[in-house]
JSON list of C-alpha atoms in Angstrom, two decimals:
[
{"chain": "A", "resi": 1, "resn": "UNK", "atom": "CA", "xyz": [-10.92, 2.93, 15.61]},
{"chain": "A", "resi": 2, "resn": "UNK", "atom": "CA", "xyz": [-9.32, 4.57, 12.71]},
{"chain": "A", "resi": 3, "resn": "UNK", "atom": "CA", "xyz": [-8.04, 2.33, 9.93]},
{"chain": "A", "resi": 4, "resn": "UNK", "atom": "CA", "xyz": [-4.63, 1.71, 9.78]},
{"chain": "A", "resi": 5, "resn": "UNK", "atom": "CA", "xyz": [-2.31, 1.49, 6.59]},
{"chain": "A", "resi": 6, "resn": "UNK", "atom": "CA", "xyz": [1.14, 0.22, 6.14]},
{"chain": "A", "resi": 7, "resn": "UNK", "atom": "CA", "xyz": [2.84, 2.41, 3.11]},
{"chain": "A", "resi": 8, "resn": "UNK", "atom": "CA", "xyz": [6.07, 0.53, 1.65]},
{"chain": "A", "resi": 9, "resn": "UNK", "atom": "CA", "xyz": [8.59, 2.23, -0.48]},
{"chain": "A", "resi": 10, "resn": "UNK", "atom": "CA", "xyz": [7.42, 5.11, -1.44]},
{"chain": "A", "resi": 11, "resn": "UNK", "atom": "CA", "xyz": [9.79, 8.31, -1.80]},
{"chain": "A", "resi": 12, "resn": "UNK", "atom": "CA", "xyz": [9.23, 11.21, 0.97]},
{"chain": "A", "resi": 13, "resn": "UNK", "atom": "CA", "xyz": [7.08, 13.35, -1.00]},
{"chain": "A", "resi": 14, "resn": "UNK", "atom": "CA", "xyz": [5.01, 10.37, -2.18]},
{"chain": "A", "resi": 15, "resn": "UNK", "atom": "CA", "xyz": [4.51, 8.97, 1.56]},
{"chain": "A", "resi": 16, "resn": "UNK", "atom": "CA", "xyz": [3.48, 12.56, 2.24]},
{"chain": "A", "resi": 17, "resn": "UNK", "atom": "CA", "xyz": [0.74, 13.03, -0.63]},
{"chain": "A", "resi": 18, "resn": "UNK", "atom": "CA", "xyz": [-0.76, 9.43, -0.09]},
{"chain": "A", "resi": 19, "resn": "UNK", "atom": "CA", "xyz": [-0.33, 9.68, 3.99]},
{"chain": "A", "resi": 20, "resn": "UNK", "atom": "CA", "xyz": [-2.42, 13.14, 3.55]},
{"chain": "A", "resi": 21, "resn": "UNK", "atom": "CA", "xyz": [-5.32, 11.51, 1.16]},
{"chain": "A", "resi": 22, "resn": "UNK", "atom": "CA", "xyz": [-5.72, 8.91, 3.49]},
{"chain": "A", "resi": 23, "resn": "UNK", "atom": "CA", "xyz": [-5.79, 10.91, 6.79]},
{"chain": "A", "resi": 24, "resn": "UNK", "atom": "CA", "xyz": [-8.19, 13.35, 5.02]},
{"chain": "A", "resi": 25, "resn": "UNK", "atom": "CA", "xyz": [-10.52, 10.69, 3.69]},
{"chain": "A", "resi": 26, "resn": "UNK", "atom": "CA", "xyz": [-10.35, 8.21, 6.06]},
{"chain": "A", "resi": 27, "resn": "UNK", "atom": "CA", "xyz": [-9.21, 9.56, 9.21]},
{"chain": "A", "resi": 28, "resn": "UNK", "atom": "CA", "xyz": [-6.80, 6.64, 8.66]},
{"chain": "A", "resi": 29, "resn": "UNK", "atom": "CA", "xyz": [-3.15, 6.29, 10.84]},
{"chain": "A", "resi": 30, "resn": "UNK", "atom": "CA", "xyz": [-0.40, 5.52, 8.32]},
{"chain": "A", "resi": 31, "resn": "UNK", "atom": "CA", "xyz": [3.09, 3.79, 9.23]},
{"chain": "A", "resi": 32, "resn": "UNK", "atom": "CA", "xyz": [5.94, 3.69, 6.91]},
{"chain": "A", "resi": 33, "resn": "UNK", "atom": "CA", "xyz": [8.00, 0.98, 5.69]},
{"chain": "A", "resi": 34, "resn": "UNK", "atom": "CA", "xyz": [11.33, 1.53, 3.40]},
{"chain": "A", "resi": 35, "resn": "UNK", "atom": "CA", "xyz": [12.39, -1.98, 3.10]},
{"chain": "A", "resi": 36, "resn": "UNK", "atom": "CA", "xyz": [11.00, -5.11, 2.52]},
{"chain": "A", "resi": 37, "resn": "UNK", "atom": "CA", "xyz": [12.18, -6.75, 5.88]},
{"chain": "A", "resi": 38, "resn": "UNK", "atom": "CA", "xyz": [10.60, -3.93, 7.85]},
{"chain": "A", "resi": 39, "resn": "UNK", "atom": "CA", "xyz": [7.38, -4.20, 5.99]},
{"chain": "A", "resi": 40, "resn": "UNK", "atom": "CA", "xyz": [7.10, -8.11, 6.87]},
{"chain": "A", "resi": 41, "resn": "UNK", "atom": "CA", "xyz": [8.20, -7.22, 10.54]},
{"chain": "A", "resi": 42, "resn": "UNK", "atom": "CA", "xyz": [5.34, -4.58, 10.59]},
{"chain": "A", "resi": 43, "resn": "UNK", "atom": "CA", "xyz": [2.76, -6.18, 8.95]},
{"chain": "A", "resi": 44, "resn": "UNK", "atom": "CA", "xyz": [3.38, -9.33, 11.29]},
{"chain": "A", "resi": 45, "resn": "UNK", "atom": "CA", "xyz": [3.23, -7.25, 14.21]},
{"chain": "A", "resi": 46, "resn": "UNK", "atom": "CA", "xyz": [0.05, -5.29, 13.55]},
{"chain": "A", "resi": 47, "resn": "UNK", "atom": "CA", "xyz": [-3.35, -5.52, 12.02]},
{"chain": "A", "resi": 48, "resn": "UNK", "atom": "CA", "xyz": [-3.52, -3.25, 9.12]},
{"chain": "A", "resi": 49, "resn": "UNK", "atom": "CA", "xyz": [-6.28, -2.57, 7.27]},
{"chain": "A", "resi": 50, "resn": "UNK", "atom": "CA", "xyz": [-4.67, -2.26, 4.19]},
{"chain": "A", "resi": 51, "resn": "UNK", "atom": "CA", "xyz": [-0.82, -2.29, 2.98]},
{"chain": "A", "resi": 52, "resn": "UNK", "atom": "CA", "xyz": [0.22, -0.09, -0.09]},
{"chain": "A", "resi": 53, "resn": "UNK", "atom": "CA", "xyz": [3.48, -1.20, -1.95]},
{"chain": "A", "resi": 54, "resn": "UNK", "atom": "CA", "xyz": [5.54, 0.78, -4.33]},
{"chain": "A", "resi": 55, "resn": "UNK", "atom": "CA", "xyz": [6.31, -0.95, -7.58]},
{"chain": "A", "resi": 56, "resn": "UNK", "atom": "CA", "xyz": [9.98, -0.01, -7.06]},
{"chain": "A", "resi": 57, "resn": "UNK", "atom": "CA", "xyz": [11.21, 0.76, -3.41]},
{"chain": "A", "resi": 58, "resn": "UNK", "atom": "CA", "xyz": [12.73, 4.04, -3.17]},
{"chain": "A", "resi": 59, "resn": "UNK", "atom": "CA", "xyz": [15.01, 3.36, -0.54]},
{"chain": "A", "resi": 60, "resn": "UNK", "atom": "CA", "xyz": [16.79, 0.64, -2.30]},
{"chain": "A", "resi": 61, "resn": "UNK", "atom": "CA", "xyz": [15.35, 0.29, -6.06]},
{"chain": "A", "resi": 62, "resn": "UNK", "atom": "CA", "xyz": [14.44, -3.72, -5.14]},
{"chain": "A", "resi": 63, "resn": "UNK", "atom": "CA", "xyz": [11.08, -4.44, -6.74]},
{"chain": "A", "resi": 64, "resn": "UNK", "atom": "CA", "xyz": [7.67, -4.46, -4.70]},
{"chain": "A", "resi": 65, "resn": "UNK", "atom": "CA", "xyz": [5.90, -7.37, -6.29]},
{"chain": "A", "resi": 66, "resn": "UNK", "atom": "CA", "xyz": [8.03, -10.01, -3.75]},
{"chain": "A", "resi": 67, "resn": "UNK", "atom": "CA", "xyz": [7.04, -8.10, -0.68]},
{"chain": "A", "resi": 68, "resn": "UNK", "atom": "CA", "xyz": [3.48, -9.06, -1.82]},
{"chain": "A", "resi": 69, "resn": "UNK", "atom": "CA", "xyz": [4.53, -12.63, -2.65]},
{"chain": "A", "resi": 70, "resn": "UNK", "atom": "CA", "xyz": [5.95, -12.85, 1.31]},
{"chain": "A", "resi": 71, "resn": "UNK", "atom": "CA", "xyz": [2.62, -11.42, 2.94]},
{"chain": "A", "resi": 72, "resn": "UNK", "atom": "CA", "xyz": [0.57, -13.59, 0.45]},
{"chain": "A", "resi": 73, "resn": "UNK", "atom": "CA", "xyz": [2.21, -16.67, 1.72]},
{"chain": "A", "resi": 74, "resn": "UNK", "atom": "CA", "xyz": [2.54, -16.05, 5.76]},
{"chain": "A", "resi": 75, "resn": "UNK", "atom": "CA", "xyz": [-0.42, -17.07, 7.42]},
{"chain": "A", "resi": 76, "resn": "UNK", "atom": "CA", "xyz": [-0.23, -14.31, 9.58]},
{"chain": "A", "resi": 77, "resn": "UNK", "atom": "CA", "xyz": [-0.40, -11.56, 7.08]},
{"chain": "A", "resi": 78, "resn": "UNK", "atom": "CA", "xyz": [-1.94, -13.11, 4.12]},
{"chain": "A", "resi": 79, "resn": "UNK", "atom": "CA", "xyz": [-5.76, -11.83, 4.74]},
{"chain": "A", "resi": 80, "resn": "UNK", "atom": "CA", "xyz": [-4.20, -8.40, 4.71]},
{"chain": "A", "resi": 81, "resn": "UNK", "atom": "CA", "xyz": [-5.74, -6.59, 1.79]},
{"chain": "A", "resi": 82, "resn": "UNK", "atom": "CA", "xyz": [-2.44, -5.36, -0.42]},
{"chain": "A", "resi": 83, "resn": "UNK", "atom": "CA", "xyz": [-2.64, -2.41, -3.11]},
{"chain": "A", "resi": 84, "resn": "UNK", "atom": "CA", "xyz": [0.06, -1.75, -5.64]},
{"chain": "A", "resi": 85, "resn": "UNK", "atom": "CA", "xyz": [1.00, 1.71, -5.86]},
{"chain": "A", "resi": 86, "resn": "UNK", "atom": "CA", "xyz": [2.08, 2.02, -9.95]},
{"chain": "A", "resi": 87, "resn": "UNK", "atom": "CA", "xyz": [0.86, 3.89, -12.89]},
{"chain": "A", "resi": 88, "resn": "UNK", "atom": "CA", "xyz": [1.34, 0.94, -15.36]},
{"chain": "A", "resi": 89, "resn": "UNK", "atom": "CA", "xyz": [-1.36, -1.13, -16.28]},
{"chain": "A", "resi": 90, "resn": "UNK", "atom": "CA", "xyz": [0.75, -4.13, -16.54]},
{"chain": "A", "resi": 91, "resn": "UNK", "atom": "CA", "xyz": [2.11, -3.98, -12.95]},
{"chain": "A", "resi": 92, "resn": "UNK", "atom": "CA", "xyz": [-1.47, -3.64, -11.57]},
{"chain": "A", "resi": 93, "resn": "UNK", "atom": "CA", "xyz": [-2.50, -6.61, -13.62]},
{"chain": "A", "resi": 94, "resn": "UNK", "atom": "CA", "xyz": [0.54, -9.09, -12.26]},
{"chain": "A", "resi": 95, "resn": "UNK", "atom": "CA", "xyz": [-0.17, -7.80, -8.71]},
{"chain": "A", "resi": 96, "resn": "UNK", "atom": "CA", "xyz": [-3.80, -8.85, -8.87]},
{"chain": "A", "resi": 97, "resn": "UNK", "atom": "CA", "xyz": [-2.89, -11.91, -10.18]},
{"chain": "A", "resi": 98, "resn": "UNK", "atom": "CA", "xyz": [-0.79, -12.67, -7.00]},
{"chain": "A", "resi": 99, "resn": "UNK", "atom": "CA", "xyz": [-3.28, -11.77, -4.76]},
{"chain": "A", "resi": 100, "resn": "UNK", "atom": "CA", "xyz": [-3.32, -7.95, -4.70]},
{"chain": "A", "resi": 101, "resn": "UNK", "atom": "CA", "xyz": [-6.35, -5.67, -4.93]},
{"chain": "A", "resi": 102, "resn": "UNK", "atom": "CA", "xyz": [-6.40, -3.26, -8.06]},
{"chain": "A", "resi": 103, "resn": "UNK", "atom": "CA", "xyz": [-4.44, -0.52, -6.73]},
{"chain": "A", "resi": 104, "resn": "UNK", "atom": "CA", "xyz": [-3.64, 3.04, -8.34]},
{"chain": "A", "resi": 105, "resn": "UNK", "atom": "CA", "xyz": [-0.64, 5.01, -9.56]},
{"chain": "A", "resi": 106, "resn": "UNK", "atom": "CA", "xyz": [0.47, 8.38, -8.01]},
{"chain": "A", "resi": 107, "resn": "UNK", "atom": "CA", "xyz": [-0.84, 9.99, -10.83]},
{"chain": "A", "resi": 108, "resn": "UNK", "atom": "CA", "xyz": [-4.58, 9.24, -9.97]},
{"chain": "A", "resi": 109, "resn": "UNK", "atom": "CA", "xyz": [-3.99, 10.36, -6.09]},
{"chain": "A", "resi": 110, "resn": "UNK", "atom": "CA", "xyz": [-6.29, 13.09, -6.60]},
{"chain": "A", "resi": 111, "resn": "UNK", "atom": "CA", "xyz": [-8.93, 11.08, -8.56]},
{"chain": "A", "resi": 112, "resn": "UNK", "atom": "CA", "xyz": [-12.28, 10.45, -6.86]},
{"chain": "A", "resi": 113, "resn": "UNK", "atom": "CA", "xyz": [-11.90, 6.86, -8.42]},
{"chain": "A", "resi": 114, "resn": "UNK", "atom": "CA", "xyz": [-9.12, 6.35, -6.04]},
{"chain": "A", "resi": 115, "resn": "UNK", "atom": "CA", "xyz": [-10.90, 7.15, -3.16]},
{"chain": "A", "resi": 116, "resn": "UNK", "atom": "CA", "xyz": [-13.83, 4.85, -4.36]},
{"chain": "A", "resi": 117, "resn": "UNK", "atom": "CA", "xyz": [-11.04, 2.17, -4.56]},
{"chain": "A", "resi": 118, "resn": "UNK", "atom": "CA", "xyz": [-9.93, 2.39, -0.96]},
{"chain": "A", "resi": 119, "resn": "UNK", "atom": "CA", "xyz": [-13.17, 3.15, 0.60]},
{"chain": "A", "resi": 120, "resn": "UNK", "atom": "CA", "xyz": [-14.19, -0.74, 1.22]},
{"chain": "A", "resi": 121, "resn": "UNK", "atom": "CA", "xyz": [-10.84, -1.03, 3.19]},
{"chain": "A", "resi": 122, "resn": "UNK", "atom": "CA", "xyz": [-10.76, 1.97, 5.10]},
{"chain": "A", "resi": 123, "resn": "UNK", "atom": "CA", "xyz": [-14.25, 3.27, 5.68]},
{"chain": "A", "resi": 124, "resn": "UNK", "atom": "CA", "xyz": [-15.26, 1.89, 9.24]}
]
């Protein structure tokens, strides 16, 4: 069965680039949420292998970290691995301190290190 990923808060070009990487490298299916409430609803309804959250949601400019907090405090979703999509090391560090896995930035989508970071969660 193909791994499934929920991509939260990306703009159209970034969602497309991330989806292409996940599909090409891991055969993953990728669902998309543009808002926090939509992300929580989808994550509660489906067993995702990984959730990617943008640092700032493109649709409304809200912060992505509160979504991480909601996911990690909900018994239904707390065990789903979550990564922050951000080029900023301080944002990554904050996310990890709040329960996320070390994520990646959009600038590193083509780096082999990004694929290796995703592999434990998406390679079946």
